[in-house]
Amino acid sequence: MRIFLDANILFSAARSDGAVRQLLALAETAGHELWADAYVLEEARRNLAAKNPVGLPVLEAISARIKIGGLFASTHLSDLMALPEKDRPVLAAAIHHRCDILVTGDRTHFGQLYGKTIRGVTILSPAMLAELRGF
């Protein structure tokens, strides 16, 4: 399965050796493809630099192990209009890279979409991903 990681997931995994980093390790071990793109990677870098710069080397190590897609410019899909403009590229990239899942901890903007599938991408919280049968 292809799993697209939002910037907050990358940030959390880089910031501490906690549940999110362990979840990514489990996904890798199970053979799932972890994906991000330049947009979310740059957001995670920027937030780490401002809030927890010691996590930057960890982020680089994580990004070396996952697939990084290029920027996907089209954020005008009607399915994206419920999201704030800054979050549309995240879902658009997950769709463009044919990911099965978008995992995000952003309950404020994506919470209403948790558990829903949009153009083949199911949006899940980290806890929902961990609870998937066979994960």
PDB file of C-alpha atoms in Angstrom:
ATOM      1  CA  MET A   1       0.000   0.000   0.000  1.00  0.00           C
ATOM      2  CA  ARG A   2       1.162   3.557  -0.707  1.00  0.00           C
ATOM      3  CA  ILE A   3       0.934   5.901   2.263  1.00  0.00           C
ATOM      4  CA  PHE A   4       1.338   9.659   1.800  1.00  0.00           C
ATOM      5  CA  LEU A   5       2.705  11.468   4.850  1.00  0.00           C
ATOM      6  CA  ASP A   6       1.572  14.972   5.729  1.00  0.00           C
ATOM      7  CA  ALA A   7       4.152  17.461   7.045  1.00  0.00           C
ATOM      8  CA  ASN A   8       2.915  17.089  10.623  1.00  0.00           C
ATOM      9  CA  ILE A   9       3.618  13.353  10.459  1.00  0.00           C
ATOM     10  CA  LEU A  10       7.166  13.968   9.223  1.00  0.00           C
ATOM     11  CA  PHE A  11       7.618  16.642  11.906  1.00  0.00           C
ATOM     12  CA  SER A  12       6.408  14.325  14.683  1.00  0.00           C
ATOM     13  CA  ALA A  13       8.543  11.414  13.509  1.00  0.00           C
ATOM     14  CA  ALA A  14      11.638  13.633  13.343  1.00  0.00           C
ATOM     15  CA  ARG A  15      10.982  15.415  16.641  1.00  0.00           C
ATOM     16  CA  SER A  16      10.910  12.368  18.900  1.00  0.00           C
ATOM     17  CA  ASP A  17      11.302   8.628  18.930  1.00  0.00           C
ATOM     18  CA  GLY A  18       7.651   8.219  19.806  1.00  0.00           C
ATOM     19  CA  ALA A  19       4.541   6.592  18.425  1.00  0.00           C
ATOM     20  CA  VAL A  20       4.623   8.264  14.997  1.00  0.00           C
ATOM     21  CA  ARG A  21       8.226   7.277  14.283  1.00  0.00           C
ATOM     22  CA  GLN A  22       7.411   3.739  15.413  1.00  0.00           C
ATOM     23  CA  LEU A  23       4.334   3.711  13.167  1.00  0.00           C
ATOM     24  CA  LEU A  24       6.466   4.658  10.152  1.00  0.00           C
ATOM     25  CA  ALA A  25       8.969   1.938  11.026  1.00  0.00           C
ATOM     26  CA  LEU A  26       6.154  -0.623  11.235  1.00  0.00           C
ATOM     27  CA  ALA A  27       4.827   0.498   7.857  1.00  0.00           C
ATOM     28  CA  GLU A  28       8.287   0.162   6.288  1.00  0.00           C
ATOM     29  CA  THR A  29       8.827  -3.266   7.856  1.00  0.00           C
ATOM     30  CA  ALA A  30       5.445  -4.421   6.532  1.00  0.00           C
ATOM     31  CA  GLY A  31       6.540  -3.425   3.013  1.00  0.00           C
ATOM     32  CA  HIS A  32       4.325  -0.385   2.540  1.00  0.00           C
ATOM     33  CA  GLU A  33       5.622   2.503   0.406  1.00  0.00           C
ATOM     34  CA  LEU A  34       5.900   5.761   2.312  1.00  0.00           C
ATOM     35  CA  TRP A  35       5.503   8.885   0.192  1.00  0.00           C
ATOM     36  CA  ALA A  36       5.799  12.641   0.565  1.00  0.00           C
ATOM     37  CA  ASP A  37       6.476  15.464  -1.836  1.00  0.00           C
ATOM     38  CA  ALA A  38       8.645  18.551  -1.843  1.00  0.00           C
ATOM     39  CA  TYR A  39       5.781  20.675  -0.468  1.00  0.00           C
ATOM     40  CA  VAL A  40       5.248  18.675   2.741  1.00  0.00           C
ATOM     41  CA  LEU A  41       8.961  17.991   3.167  1.00  0.00           C
ATOM     42  CA  GLU A  42       9.745  21.712   3.043  1.00  0.00           C
ATOM     43  CA  GLU A  43       6.944  22.479   5.519  1.00  0.00           C
ATOM     44  CA  ALA A  44       8.284  19.855   7.921  1.00  0.00           C
ATOM     45  CA  ARG A  45      11.838  21.258   7.554  1.00  0.00           C
ATOM     46  CA  ARG A  46      10.659  24.817   8.154  1.00  0.00           C
ATOM     47  CA  ASN A  47       8.698  23.854  11.270  1.00  0.00           C
ATOM     48  CA  LEU A  48      11.540  21.780  12.681  1.00  0.00           C
ATOM     49  CA  ALA A  49      14.035  24.596  12.070  1.00  0.00           C
ATOM     50  CA  ALA A  50      11.778  26.964  14.024  1.00  0.00           C
ATOM     51  CA  LYS A  51      10.634  24.648  16.818  1.00  0.00           C
ATOM     52  CA  ASN A  52      13.064  21.735  17.165  1.00  0.00           C
ATOM     53  CA  PRO A  53      16.196  22.050  15.001  1.00  0.00           C
ATOM     54  CA  VAL A  54      17.805  18.950  16.525  1.00  0.00           C
ATOM     55  CA  GLY A  55      15.201  16.948  14.591  1.00  0.00           C
ATOM     56  CA  LEU A  56      16.460  18.132  11.194  1.00  0.00           C
ATOM     57  CA  PRO A  57      19.057  15.334  10.772  1.00  0.00           C
ATOM     58  CA  VAL A  58      16.396  12.783  11.688  1.00  0.00           C
ATOM     59  CA  LEU A  59      14.064  14.274   9.066  1.00  0.00           C
ATOM     60  CA  GLU A  60      16.817  13.968   6.469  1.00  0.00           C
ATOM     61  CA  ALA A  61      17.324  10.310   7.423  1.00  0.00           C
ATOM     62  CA  ILE A  62      13.581   9.667   7.136  1.00  0.00           C
ATOM     63  CA  SER A  63      13.342  11.463   3.794  1.00  0.00           C
ATOM     64  CA  ALA A  64      16.192   9.336   2.441  1.00  0.00           C
ATOM     65  CA  ARG A  65      14.117   6.188   3.112  1.00  0.00           C
ATOM     66  CA  ILE A  66      10.812   7.317   1.598  1.00  0.00           C
ATOM     67  CA  LYS A  67       9.720   8.198  -1.908  1.00  0.00           C
ATOM     68  CA  ILE A  68       9.654  11.938  -2.551  1.00  0.00           C
ATOM     69  CA  GLY A  69       7.477  13.052  -5.438  1.00  0.00           C
ATOM     70  CA  GLY A  70       7.761  16.361  -7.197  1.00  0.00           C
ATOM     71  CA  LEU A  71       5.410  19.247  -6.603  1.00  0.00           C
ATOM     72  CA  PHE A  72       1.952  18.759  -8.032  1.00  0.00           C
ATOM     73  CA  ALA A  73       0.610  22.125  -9.120  1.00  0.00           C
ATOM     74  CA  SER A  74      -3.103  21.469  -9.667  1.00  0.00           C
ATOM     75  CA  THR A  75      -5.051  22.179  -6.519  1.00  0.00           C
ATOM     76  CA  HIS A  76      -8.279  23.133  -8.275  1.00  0.00           C
ATOM     77  CA  LEU A  77      -9.984  19.755  -8.082  1.00  0.00           C
ATOM     78  CA  SER A  78     -13.517  20.188  -6.779  1.00  0.00           C
ATOM     79  CA  ASP A  79     -12.838  17.512  -4.129  1.00  0.00           C
ATOM     80  CA  LEU A  80     -10.250  19.810  -2.532  1.00  0.00           C
ATOM     81  CA  MET A  81     -12.414  22.879  -2.053  1.00  0.00           C
ATOM     82  CA  ALA A  82     -13.459  21.905   1.482  1.00  0.00           C
ATOM     83  CA  LEU A  83      -9.832  22.313   2.566  1.00  0.00           C
ATOM     84  CA  PRO A  84      -7.970  25.553   3.258  1.00  0.00           C
ATOM     85  CA  GLU A  85      -5.767  26.574   0.350  1.00  0.00           C
ATOM     86  CA  LYS A  86      -2.539  25.646   2.180  1.00  0.00           C
ATOM     87  CA  ASP A  87      -3.768  22.056   2.691  1.00  0.00           C
ATOM     88  CA  ARG A  88      -5.049  21.416  -0.831  1.00  0.00           C
ATOM     89  CA  PRO A  89      -1.588  20.552  -2.233  1.00  0.00           C
ATOM     90  CA  VAL A  90      -1.273  17.754   0.327  1.00  0.00           C
ATOM     91  CA  LEU A  91      -4.374  15.878  -0.787  1.00  0.00           C
ATOM     92  CA  ALA A  92      -3.701  16.757  -4.439  1.00  0.00           C
ATOM     93  CA  ALA A  93      -0.227  15.205  -4.192  1.00  0.00           C
ATOM     94  CA  ALA A  94      -1.558  12.054  -2.521  1.00  0.00           C
ATOM     95  CA  ILE A  95      -4.064  11.699  -5.368  1.00  0.00           C
ATOM     96  CA  HIS A  96      -1.473  12.482  -8.043  1.00  0.00           C
ATOM     97  CA  HIS A  97       1.012   9.924  -6.675  1.00  0.00           C
ATOM     98  CA  ARG A  98      -1.748   7.302  -6.536  1.00  0.00           C
ATOM     99  CA  CYS A  99      -1.432   6.758  -2.810  1.00  0.00           C
ATOM    100  CA  ASP A 100      -3.974   4.599  -1.039  1.00  0.00           C
ATOM    101  CA  ILE A 101      -3.821   6.530   2.219  1.00  0.00           C
ATOM    102  CA  LEU A 102      -3.054  10.055   3.358  1.00  0.00           C
ATOM    103  CA  VAL A 103      -2.039  10.032   7.008  1.00  0.00           C
ATOM    104  CA  THR A 104      -2.301  13.359   8.791  1.00  0.00           C
ATOM    105  CA  GLY A 105      -2.572  14.535  12.357  1.00  0.00           C
ATOM    106  CA  ASP A 106      -4.251  17.771  11.251  1.00  0.00           C
ATOM    107  CA  ARG A 107      -7.663  17.305  12.865  1.00  0.00           C
ATOM    108  CA  THR A 108      -8.566  20.965  12.373  1.00  0.00           C
ATOM    109  CA  HIS A 109      -8.477  20.855   8.585  1.00  0.00           C
ATOM    110  CA  PHE A 110      -8.653  17.159   7.722  1.00  0.00           C
ATOM    111  CA  GLY A 111     -10.660  15.839  10.680  1.00  0.00           C
ATOM    112  CA  GLN A 112     -13.991  16.035   8.842  1.00  0.00           C
ATOM    113  CA  LEU A 113     -12.431  13.860   6.128  1.00  0.00           C
ATOM    114  CA  TYR A 114     -11.020  11.144   8.415  1.00  0.00           C
ATOM    115  CA  GLY A 115     -12.178   7.762   7.204  1.00  0.00           C
ATOM    116  CA  LYS A 116     -13.386   9.131   3.868  1.00  0.00           C
ATOM    117  CA  THR A 117     -11.955   8.213   0.479  1.00  0.00           C
ATOM    118  CA  ILE A 118     -11.459  10.952  -2.089  1.00  0.00           C
ATOM    119  CA  ARG A 119     -10.382   9.927  -5.587  1.00  0.00           C
ATOM    120  CA  GLY A 120      -8.936   6.692  -4.260  1.00  0.00           C
ATOM    121  CA  VAL A 121      -7.137   8.194  -1.248  1.00  0.00           C
ATOM    122  CA  THR A 122      -8.436   7.364   2.224  1.00  0.00           C
ATOM    123  CA  ILE A 123      -7.646  10.024   4.813  1.00  0.00           C
ATOM    124  CA  LEU A 124      -6.610   8.666   8.202  1.00  0.00           C
ATOM    125  CA  SER A 125      -5.170   9.873  11.476  1.00  0.00           C
ATOM    126  CA  PRO A 126      -2.038   8.074  12.719  1.00  0.00           C
ATOM    127  CA  ALA A 127      -4.169   6.155  15.235  1.00  0.00           C
ATOM    128  CA  MET A 128      -6.581   5.073  12.497  1.00  0.00           C
ATOM    129  CA  LEU A 129      -3.651   3.869  10.386  1.00  0.00           C
ATOM    130  CA  ALA A 130      -2.256   1.885  13.315  1.00  0.00           C
ATOM    131  CA  GLU A 131      -5.644   0.203  13.806  1.00  0.00           C
ATOM    132  CA  LEU A 132      -5.920  -1.041  10.221  1.00  0.00           C
ATOM    133  CA  ARG A 133      -6.243  -4.783  10.066  1.00  0.00           C
ATOM    134  CA  GLY A 134      -3.140  -6.358   8.598  1.00  0.00           C
ATOM    135  CA  PHE A 135      -1.023  -3.274   9.197  1.00  0.00           C
TER     136      PHE A 135
END
